[in-house]
Amino acid sequence: MTQQPATTAPLSKEMQDCVQACMTCHGVCEETMSSCLQMGGPAQMQIMRAVMDCAEMTRMCADMMMRRSPLAADMCAMCARACDMCAEACMSMPDDAQMMRCAESCRACAETCRAMSATTM
C-alpha cells in the first residue's frame, strides 16, 4: 500500500506550474461549457462531454497534487489524456475564438501534466 508522504515542504516549482496550468484550464473549460450551452445543437453536445470531462479532471488533478496524493502522478497522466481529448474536440470549431482558447489551454495543461506524470512526486 502506498503511503502518504509525511512532508510539509512547499510544492516544487514544476508542481506549482502544473497546478496553475490545471486551474487555468479548468476555468477556461468552465467558460467554454457556457459557450457550448448557448450554441446548442448535437455537435456542441459532443464537444461539451469532452469539455466537462476536462474541467472535472483538471480540478481533481490540481487538488491531488496540492494534497500530495500518492495517486497524483497517475492522475496527471489521466488528466493529460482528458486535456488532449478536449483540445481535439475544440479544434473541430476552428472559427470559434472560445474553442481555440480552450484548445490552447488544454494543450498547455496536457504538456505539464505529462511531464509531472513522469516524475516522482
Short mmCIF file of N, CA, C and O in Angstrom, two decimals:
data_model
loop_
_atom_site.label_atom_id
_atom_site.label_comp_id
_atom_site.label_asym_id
_atom_site.label_seq_id
_atom_site.Cartn_x
_atom_site.Cartn_y
_atom_site.Cartn_z
N MET A 1 0.84 -1.18 0.00
CA MET A 1 0.00 0.00 0.00
C MET A 1 0.89 1.25 0.00
O MET A 1 1.85 1.35 0.75
N THR A 2 0.55 2.20 -0.85
CA THR A 2 1.32 3.43 -0.95
C THR A 2 0.96 4.35 0.20
O THR A 2 -0.20 4.56 0.51
N GLN A 3 1.98 4.90 0.84
CA GLN A 3 1.79 5.79 1.98
C GLN A 3 1.75 7.24 1.52
O GLN A 3 2.40 7.62 0.56
N GLN A 4 1.00 8.04 2.24
CA GLN A 4 1.03 9.47 2.02
C GLN A 4 2.39 9.99 2.47
O GLN A 4 2.87 9.58 3.53
N PRO A 5 3.04 10.85 1.69
CA PRO A 5 4.32 11.40 2.14
C PRO A 5 4.11 12.29 3.37
O PRO A 5 3.15 13.04 3.43
N ALA A 6 4.99 12.15 4.34
CA ALA A 6 4.89 12.96 5.56
C ALA A 6 5.75 14.20 5.40
O ALA A 6 6.83 14.31 5.97
N THR A 7 5.29 15.12 4.57
CA THR A 7 6.09 16.31 4.30
C THR A 7 5.22 17.56 4.34
O THR A 7 4.05 17.50 4.00
N THR A 8 5.80 18.62 4.78
CA THR A 8 5.14 19.92 4.72
C THR A 8 5.97 20.86 3.85
O THR A 8 5.73 22.06 3.83
N ALA A 9 6.94 20.29 3.14
CA ALA A 9 7.78 21.09 2.25
C ALA A 9 6.90 21.70 1.16
O ALA A 9 5.90 21.12 0.74
N PRO A 10 7.28 22.89 0.70
CA PRO A 10 6.48 23.51 -0.37
C PRO A 10 6.52 22.67 -1.65
O PRO A 10 7.46 21.89 -1.86
N LEU A 11 5.50 22.83 -2.47
CA LEU A 11 5.46 22.14 -3.75
C LEU A 11 6.64 22.60 -4.61
O LEU A 11 7.02 23.76 -4.56
N SER A 12 7.15 21.69 -5.41
CA SER A 12 8.24 22.06 -6.34
C SER A 12 7.71 23.08 -7.34
O SER A 12 6.50 23.20 -7.56
N LYS A 13 8.62 23.80 -7.97
CA LYS A 13 8.25 24.79 -9.00
C LYS A 13 7.47 24.11 -10.12
O LYS A 13 6.46 24.63 -10.60
N GLU A 14 7.92 22.91 -10.53
CA GLU A 14 7.24 22.17 -11.61
C GLU A 14 5.82 21.81 -11.19
O GLU A 14 4.89 21.91 -11.99
N MET A 15 5.67 21.38 -9.95
CA MET A 15 4.34 21.01 -9.48
C MET A 15 3.44 22.24 -9.36
O MET A 15 2.28 22.20 -9.74
N GLN A 16 4.00 23.34 -8.87
CA GLN A 16 3.23 24.59 -8.80
C GLN A 16 2.77 25.01 -10.20
O GLN A 16 1.62 25.43 -10.38
N ASP A 17 3.67 24.90 -11.18
CA ASP A 17 3.33 25.26 -12.56
C ASP A 17 2.22 24.36 -13.10
O ASP A 17 1.31 24.82 -13.80
N CYS A 18 2.29 23.07 -12.77
CA CYS A 18 1.28 22.13 -13.22
C CYS A 18 -0.06 22.42 -12.56
O CYS A 18 -1.10 22.41 -13.23
N VAL A 19 -0.06 22.69 -11.27
CA VAL A 19 -1.30 23.05 -10.57
C VAL A 19 -1.92 24.29 -11.21
O VAL A 19 -3.12 24.34 -11.48
N GLN A 20 -1.08 25.28 -11.49
CA GLN A 20 -1.57 26.51 -12.12
C GLN A 20 -2.14 26.24 -13.51
O GLN A 20 -3.20 26.76 -13.86
N ALA A 21 -1.46 25.41 -14.30
CA ALA A 21 -1.96 25.07 -15.64
C ALA A 21 -3.30 24.35 -15.54
O ALA A 21 -4.22 24.61 -16.33
N CYS A 22 -3.43 23.46 -14.55
CA CYS A 22 -4.69 22.74 -14.35
C CYS A 22 -5.81 23.70 -13.98
O CYS A 22 -6.93 23.61 -14.51
N MET A 23 -5.53 24.63 -13.07
CA MET A 23 -6.57 25.56 -12.63
C MET A 23 -6.97 26.53 -13.75
O MET A 23 -8.14 26.87 -13.91
N THR A 24 -5.99 26.96 -14.53
CA THR A 24 -6.28 27.83 -15.67
C THR A 24 -7.16 27.08 -16.67
O THR A 24 -8.18 27.60 -17.14
N CYS A 25 -6.76 25.85 -16.98
CA CYS A 25 -7.52 25.04 -17.93
C CYS A 25 -8.94 24.79 -17.40
O CYS A 25 -9.91 24.87 -18.15
N HIS A 26 -9.06 24.50 -16.12
CA HIS A 26 -10.37 24.28 -15.51
C HIS A 26 -11.27 25.50 -15.75
O HIS A 26 -12.42 25.37 -16.18
N GLY A 27 -10.74 26.69 -15.48
CA GLY A 27 -11.52 27.91 -15.68
C GLY A 27 -11.94 28.12 -17.12
O GLY A 27 -13.09 28.47 -17.40
N VAL A 28 -11.02 27.90 -18.04
CA VAL A 28 -11.33 28.07 -19.46
C VAL A 28 -12.38 27.04 -19.89
O VAL A 28 -13.30 27.37 -20.65
N CYS A 29 -12.27 25.81 -19.39
CA CYS A 29 -13.27 24.79 -19.72
C CYS A 29 -14.65 25.19 -19.20
O CYS A 29 -15.66 25.00 -19.89
N GLU A 30 -14.71 25.74 -18.00
CA GLU A 30 -16.00 26.18 -17.45
C GLU A 30 -16.61 27.27 -18.34
O GLU A 30 -17.80 27.26 -18.63
N GLU A 31 -15.79 28.21 -18.79
CA GLU A 31 -16.27 29.27 -19.69
C GLU A 31 -16.73 28.67 -21.02
O GLU A 31 -17.73 29.11 -21.60
N THR A 32 -16.01 27.67 -21.49
CA THR A 32 -16.35 27.04 -22.77
C THR A 32 -17.66 26.27 -22.66
O THR A 32 -18.45 26.25 -23.61
N MET A 33 -17.92 25.67 -21.51
CA MET A 33 -19.21 24.97 -21.31
C MET A 33 -20.36 25.95 -21.49
O MET A 33 -21.36 25.64 -22.14
N SER A 34 -20.22 27.12 -20.92
CA SER A 34 -21.25 28.15 -21.04
C SER A 34 -21.45 28.52 -22.51
O SER A 34 -22.58 28.65 -22.99
N SER A 35 -20.36 28.66 -23.23
CA SER A 35 -20.41 28.98 -24.65
C SER A 35 -21.11 27.88 -25.43
O SER A 35 -21.96 28.14 -26.30
N CYS A 36 -20.79 26.62 -25.13
CA CYS A 36 -21.43 25.47 -25.80
C CYS A 36 -22.94 25.45 -25.54
O CYS A 36 -23.73 25.19 -26.44
N LEU A 37 -23.32 25.73 -24.30
CA LEU A 37 -24.75 25.72 -23.95
C LEU A 37 -25.51 26.78 -24.74
O LEU A 37 -26.64 26.55 -25.17
N GLN A 38 -24.88 27.92 -24.94
CA GLN A 38 -25.53 29.00 -25.70
C GLN A 38 -25.70 28.63 -27.16
O GLN A 38 -26.68 28.98 -27.79
N MET A 39 -24.73 27.89 -27.71
CA MET A 39 -24.79 27.50 -29.12
C MET A 39 -25.85 26.42 -29.36
O MET A 39 -26.55 26.46 -30.35
N GLY A 40 -25.89 25.44 -28.45
CA GLY A 40 -26.82 24.33 -28.62
C GLY A 40 -26.44 23.45 -29.80
O GLY A 40 -25.41 23.65 -30.44
N GLY A 41 -27.26 22.44 -30.06
CA GLY A 41 -27.03 21.57 -31.21
C GLY A 41 -26.25 20.33 -30.85
O GLY A 41 -25.52 20.29 -29.85
N PRO A 42 -26.38 19.27 -31.67
CA PRO A 42 -25.73 17.99 -31.39
C PRO A 42 -24.20 18.05 -31.43
O PRO A 42 -23.54 17.38 -30.65
N ALA A 43 -23.63 18.85 -32.30
CA ALA A 43 -22.16 18.95 -32.37
C ALA A 43 -21.62 19.50 -31.06
O ALA A 43 -20.61 19.02 -30.53
N GLN A 44 -22.30 20.50 -30.51
CA GLN A 44 -21.86 21.10 -29.25
C GLN A 44 -21.98 20.11 -28.10
O GLN A 44 -21.21 20.15 -27.16
N MET A 45 -22.94 19.20 -28.16
CA MET A 45 -23.10 18.21 -27.09
C MET A 45 -21.89 17.27 -27.06
O MET A 45 -21.43 16.90 -25.99
N GLN A 46 -21.37 16.90 -28.22
CA GLN A 46 -20.17 16.05 -28.28
C GLN A 46 -18.98 16.78 -27.68
O GLN A 46 -18.22 16.22 -26.89
N ILE A 47 -18.83 18.03 -28.05
CA ILE A 47 -17.73 18.85 -27.52
C ILE A 47 -17.93 19.03 -26.02
O ILE A 47 -16.99 18.94 -25.24
N MET A 48 -19.16 19.27 -25.63
CA MET A 48 -19.49 19.52 -24.23
C MET A 48 -19.04 18.37 -23.34
O MET A 48 -18.51 18.61 -22.25
N ARG A 49 -19.21 17.14 -23.78
CA ARG A 49 -18.77 16.00 -22.97
C ARG A 49 -17.27 16.05 -22.71
O ARG A 49 -16.83 15.85 -21.58
N ALA A 50 -16.50 16.32 -23.75
CA ALA A 50 -15.04 16.40 -23.60
C ALA A 50 -14.65 17.57 -22.69
O ALA A 50 -13.76 17.44 -21.85
N VAL A 51 -15.34 18.69 -22.84
CA VAL A 51 -15.03 19.88 -22.03
C VAL A 51 -15.38 19.61 -20.56
O VAL A 51 -14.61 19.96 -19.66
N MET A 52 -16.51 18.97 -20.32
CA MET A 52 -16.91 18.66 -18.95
C MET A 52 -15.92 17.69 -18.30
O MET A 52 -15.53 17.88 -17.14
N ASP A 53 -15.52 16.66 -19.04
CA ASP A 53 -14.54 15.71 -18.51
C ASP A 53 -13.24 16.41 -18.16
O ASP A 53 -12.66 16.18 -17.10
N CYS A 54 -12.81 17.29 -19.04
CA CYS A 54 -11.55 18.01 -18.83
C CYS A 54 -11.66 18.94 -17.62
O CYS A 54 -10.73 19.02 -16.81
N ALA A 55 -12.77 19.64 -17.50
CA ALA A 55 -12.95 20.56 -16.37
C ALA A 55 -12.87 19.80 -15.05
O ALA A 55 -12.18 20.23 -14.12
N GLU A 56 -13.54 18.67 -14.97
CA GLU A 56 -13.52 17.87 -13.74
C GLU A 56 -12.12 17.31 -13.47
O GLU A 56 -11.64 17.33 -12.34
N MET A 57 -11.50 16.79 -14.51
CA MET A 57 -10.21 16.14 -14.36
C MET A 57 -9.13 17.13 -13.95
O MET A 57 -8.31 16.82 -13.08
N THR A 58 -9.12 18.32 -14.53
CA THR A 58 -8.08 19.30 -14.20
C THR A 58 -8.23 19.78 -12.75
O THR A 58 -7.23 19.94 -12.05
N ARG A 59 -9.46 19.98 -12.30
CA ARG A 59 -9.68 20.41 -10.91
C ARG A 59 -9.22 19.33 -9.95
O ARG A 59 -8.51 19.58 -8.98
N MET A 60 -9.60 18.09 -10.24
CA MET A 60 -9.22 16.98 -9.36
C MET A 60 -7.71 16.78 -9.36
O MET A 60 -7.10 16.52 -8.32
N CYS A 61 -7.10 16.91 -10.51
CA CYS A 61 -5.65 16.73 -10.62
C CYS A 61 -4.92 17.78 -9.78
O CYS A 61 -3.99 17.44 -9.02
N ALA A 62 -5.33 19.03 -9.89
CA ALA A 62 -4.71 20.09 -9.08
C ALA A 62 -4.89 19.80 -7.60
O ALA A 62 -3.93 19.91 -6.82
N ASP A 63 -6.09 19.40 -7.21
CA ASP A 63 -6.36 19.10 -5.80
C ASP A 63 -5.44 17.98 -5.30
O ASP A 63 -4.88 18.07 -4.22
N MET A 64 -5.30 16.94 -6.09
CA MET A 64 -4.49 15.78 -5.68
C MET A 64 -3.01 16.15 -5.55
O MET A 64 -2.33 15.68 -4.64
N MET A 65 -2.52 16.99 -6.46
CA MET A 65 -1.13 17.43 -6.34
C MET A 65 -0.93 18.28 -5.10
O MET A 65 0.05 18.09 -4.37
N MET A 66 -1.87 19.19 -4.82
CA MET A 66 -1.71 20.08 -3.67
C MET A 66 -1.74 19.31 -2.35
O MET A 66 -1.05 19.69 -1.41
N ARG A 67 -2.50 18.23 -2.30
CA ARG A 67 -2.53 17.46 -1.05
C ARG A 67 -1.53 16.31 -1.08
O ARG A 67 -1.53 15.46 -0.20
N ARG A 68 -0.72 16.28 -2.14
CA ARG A 68 0.36 15.28 -2.28
C ARG A 68 -0.16 13.84 -2.24
O ARG A 68 0.39 12.98 -1.59
N SER A 69 -1.24 13.62 -2.95
CA SER A 69 -1.81 12.28 -3.02
C SER A 69 -0.81 11.34 -3.69
O SER A 69 -0.14 11.71 -4.65
N PRO A 70 -0.72 10.09 -3.20
CA PRO A 70 0.16 9.12 -3.86
C PRO A 70 -0.36 8.75 -5.25
O PRO A 70 0.36 8.14 -6.03
N LEU A 71 -1.57 9.16 -5.57
CA LEU A 71 -2.15 8.90 -6.89
C LEU A 71 -1.96 10.06 -7.86
O LEU A 71 -2.42 10.00 -9.00
N ALA A 72 -1.29 11.11 -7.42
CA ALA A 72 -1.17 12.33 -8.23
C ALA A 72 -0.50 12.09 -9.57
O ALA A 72 -0.95 12.61 -10.60
N ALA A 73 0.57 11.31 -9.62
CA ALA A 73 1.26 11.06 -10.90
C ALA A 73 0.33 10.33 -11.87
O ALA A 73 0.27 10.68 -13.05
N ASP A 74 -0.41 9.34 -11.37
CA ASP A 74 -1.37 8.63 -12.21
C ASP A 74 -2.47 9.58 -12.68
O ASP A 74 -2.91 9.53 -13.83
N MET A 75 -2.91 10.44 -11.78
CA MET A 75 -3.95 11.40 -12.12
C MET A 75 -3.46 12.37 -13.19
O MET A 75 -4.21 12.73 -14.09
N CYS A 76 -2.19 12.77 -13.09
CA CYS A 76 -1.62 13.67 -14.10
C CYS A 76 -1.65 13.02 -15.49
O CYS A 76 -1.94 13.68 -16.49
N ALA A 77 -1.35 11.72 -15.54
CA ALA A 77 -1.39 11.01 -16.83
C ALA A 77 -2.81 10.99 -17.39
O ALA A 77 -3.02 11.25 -18.59
N MET A 78 -3.79 10.72 -16.54
CA MET A 78 -5.19 10.73 -16.97
C MET A 78 -5.63 12.13 -17.38
O MET A 78 -6.35 12.31 -18.36
N CYS A 79 -5.19 13.11 -16.63
CA CYS A 79 -5.55 14.50 -16.93
C CYS A 79 -5.00 14.91 -18.30
O CYS A 79 -5.69 15.56 -19.08
N ALA A 80 -3.77 14.50 -18.59
CA ALA A 80 -3.18 14.81 -19.90
C ALA A 80 -4.04 14.22 -21.02
O ALA A 80 -4.29 14.87 -22.03
N ARG A 81 -4.53 12.99 -20.82
CA ARG A 81 -5.40 12.36 -21.82
C ARG A 81 -6.70 13.14 -21.99
O ARG A 81 -7.16 13.38 -23.11
N ALA A 82 -7.31 13.54 -20.88
CA ALA A 82 -8.57 14.31 -20.94
C ALA A 82 -8.34 15.64 -21.65
O ALA A 82 -9.16 16.07 -22.46
N CYS A 83 -7.22 16.29 -21.35
CA CYS A 83 -6.90 17.57 -21.99
C CYS A 83 -6.67 17.39 -23.49
O CYS A 83 -7.13 18.22 -24.29
N ASP A 84 -5.99 16.33 -23.88
CA ASP A 84 -5.77 16.06 -25.31
C ASP A 84 -7.11 15.85 -26.03
O ASP A 84 -7.33 16.38 -27.12
N MET A 85 -8.00 15.09 -25.40
CA MET A 85 -9.31 14.83 -26.00
C MET A 85 -10.13 16.11 -26.12
O MET A 85 -10.78 16.35 -27.14
N CYS A 86 -10.06 16.95 -25.10
CA CYS A 86 -10.79 18.21 -25.12
C CYS A 86 -10.24 19.14 -26.19
O CYS A 86 -11.00 19.75 -26.94
N ALA A 87 -8.92 19.23 -26.27
CA ALA A 87 -8.31 20.09 -27.30
C ALA A 87 -8.73 19.64 -28.69
O ALA A 87 -9.09 20.46 -29.54
N GLU A 88 -8.72 18.33 -28.90
CA GLU A 88 -9.12 17.80 -30.21
C GLU A 88 -10.59 18.14 -30.50
O GLU A 88 -10.93 18.54 -31.62
N ALA A 89 -11.45 17.99 -29.52
CA ALA A 89 -12.88 18.30 -29.70
C ALA A 89 -13.06 19.78 -30.03
O ALA A 89 -13.81 20.14 -30.95
N CYS A 90 -12.36 20.63 -29.29
CA CYS A 90 -12.50 22.08 -29.52
C CYS A 90 -11.96 22.49 -30.89
O CYS A 90 -12.47 23.42 -31.51
N MET A 91 -10.95 21.78 -31.36
CA MET A 91 -10.37 22.09 -32.68
C MET A 91 -11.35 21.83 -33.82
O MET A 91 -11.12 22.28 -34.94
N SER A 92 -12.44 21.13 -33.53
CA SER A 92 -13.44 20.88 -34.58
C SER A 92 -14.21 22.16 -34.91
O SER A 92 -14.97 22.19 -35.87
N MET A 93 -14.00 23.22 -34.14
CA MET A 93 -14.64 24.52 -34.40
C MET A 93 -13.57 25.61 -34.49
O MET A 93 -13.50 26.50 -33.64
N PRO A 94 -12.73 25.54 -35.53
CA PRO A 94 -11.58 26.47 -35.62
C PRO A 94 -11.95 27.94 -35.76
O PRO A 94 -11.11 28.81 -35.51
N ASP A 95 -13.19 28.24 -36.13
CA ASP A 95 -13.58 29.65 -36.29
C ASP A 95 -14.12 30.26 -34.99
O ASP A 95 -14.43 31.44 -34.95
N ASP A 96 -14.23 29.45 -33.94
CA ASP A 96 -14.76 29.94 -32.68
C ASP A 96 -13.60 30.29 -31.74
O ASP A 96 -12.82 29.41 -31.35
N ALA A 97 -13.50 31.56 -31.37
CA ALA A 97 -12.38 32.03 -30.55
C ALA A 97 -12.33 31.35 -29.18
O ALA A 97 -11.25 31.01 -28.70
N GLN A 98 -13.48 31.12 -28.56
CA GLN A 98 -13.51 30.47 -27.25
C GLN A 98 -13.02 29.03 -27.36
O GLN A 98 -12.27 28.56 -26.50
N MET A 99 -13.42 28.34 -28.41
CA MET A 99 -12.98 26.95 -28.60
C MET A 99 -11.46 26.89 -28.81
O MET A 99 -10.79 26.00 -28.30
N MET A 100 -10.93 27.85 -29.54
CA MET A 100 -9.49 27.87 -29.79
C MET A 100 -8.73 28.22 -28.50
O MET A 100 -7.67 27.66 -28.23
N ARG A 101 -9.30 29.09 -27.68
CA ARG A 101 -8.70 29.42 -26.39
C ARG A 101 -8.68 28.18 -25.50
O ARG A 101 -7.69 27.90 -24.82
N CYS A 102 -9.77 27.43 -25.53
CA CYS A 102 -9.87 26.22 -24.72
C CYS A 102 -8.85 25.18 -25.20
O CYS A 102 -8.15 24.57 -24.40
N ALA A 103 -8.76 25.00 -26.51
CA ALA A 103 -7.82 24.02 -27.06
C ALA A 103 -6.39 24.38 -26.67
O ALA A 103 -5.60 23.50 -26.28
N GLU A 104 -6.05 25.66 -26.73
CA GLU A 104 -4.70 26.11 -26.37
C GLU A 104 -4.41 25.85 -24.89
O GLU A 104 -3.34 25.35 -24.52
N SER A 105 -5.37 26.16 -24.03
CA SER A 105 -5.20 25.94 -22.60
C SER A 105 -5.06 24.44 -22.30
O SER A 105 -4.24 24.03 -21.48
N CYS A 106 -5.85 23.64 -22.98
CA CYS A 106 -5.80 22.19 -22.79
C CYS A 106 -4.46 21.62 -23.23
O CYS A 106 -3.90 20.75 -22.56
N ARG A 107 -3.94 22.11 -24.33
CA ARG A 107 -2.64 21.62 -24.81
C ARG A 107 -1.53 21.95 -23.83
O ARG A 107 -0.66 21.13 -23.54
N ALA A 108 -1.55 23.18 -23.30
CA ALA A 108 -0.54 23.59 -22.32
C ALA A 108 -0.64 22.74 -21.05
O ALA A 108 0.37 22.29 -20.50
N CYS A 109 -1.86 22.49 -20.61
CA CYS A 109 -2.06 21.68 -19.40
C CYS A 109 -1.62 20.24 -19.64
O CYS A 109 -0.97 19.64 -18.78
N ALA A 110 -1.96 19.69 -20.79
CA ALA A 110 -1.57 18.31 -21.11
C ALA A 110 -0.06 18.16 -21.07
O ALA A 110 0.47 17.18 -20.54
N GLU A 111 0.64 19.16 -21.59
CA GLU A 111 2.11 19.11 -21.62
C GLU A 111 2.69 19.09 -20.20
O GLU A 111 3.54 18.26 -19.88
N THR A 112 2.19 19.95 -19.33
CA THR A 112 2.73 19.98 -17.96
C THR A 112 2.32 18.72 -17.19
O THR A 112 3.11 18.19 -16.42
N CYS A 113 1.10 18.24 -17.43
CA CYS A 113 0.66 17.02 -16.73
C CYS A 113 1.46 15.81 -17.19
O CYS A 113 1.80 14.95 -16.36
N ARG A 114 1.77 15.73 -18.48
CA ARG A 114 2.58 14.61 -18.97
C ARG A 114 3.95 14.62 -18.31
O ARG A 114 4.47 13.59 -17.89
N ALA A 115 4.53 15.80 -18.18
CA ALA A 115 5.85 15.92 -17.54
C ALA A 115 5.76 15.52 -16.07
O ALA A 115 6.63 14.80 -15.58
N MET A 116 4.71 15.93 -15.38
CA MET A 116 4.56 15.59 -13.96
C MET A 116 4.28 14.10 -13.78
O MET A 116 4.72 13.52 -12.79
N SER A 117 3.59 13.50 -14.71
CA SER A 117 3.26 12.07 -14.56
C SER A 117 4.52 11.20 -14.63
O SER A 117 4.54 10.09 -14.12
N ALA A 118 5.57 11.76 -15.21
CA ALA A 118 6.82 11.01 -15.35
C ALA A 118 7.79 11.24 -14.18
O ALA A 118 8.84 10.63 -14.14
N THR A 119 7.41 12.11 -13.24
CA THR A 119 8.29 12.41 -12.11
C THR A 119 7.78 11.78 -10.84
O THR A 119 6.61 11.43 -10.72
N THR A 120 8.65 11.65 -9.88
CA THR A 120 8.26 11.17 -8.56
C THR A 120 7.79 12.38 -7.76
O THR A 120 8.53 13.34 -7.62
N MET A 121 6.58 12.32 -7.27
CA MET A 121 6.03 13.46 -6.52
C MET A 121 6.29 13.20 -5.09
O MET A 121 6.14 13.26 -4.14
#
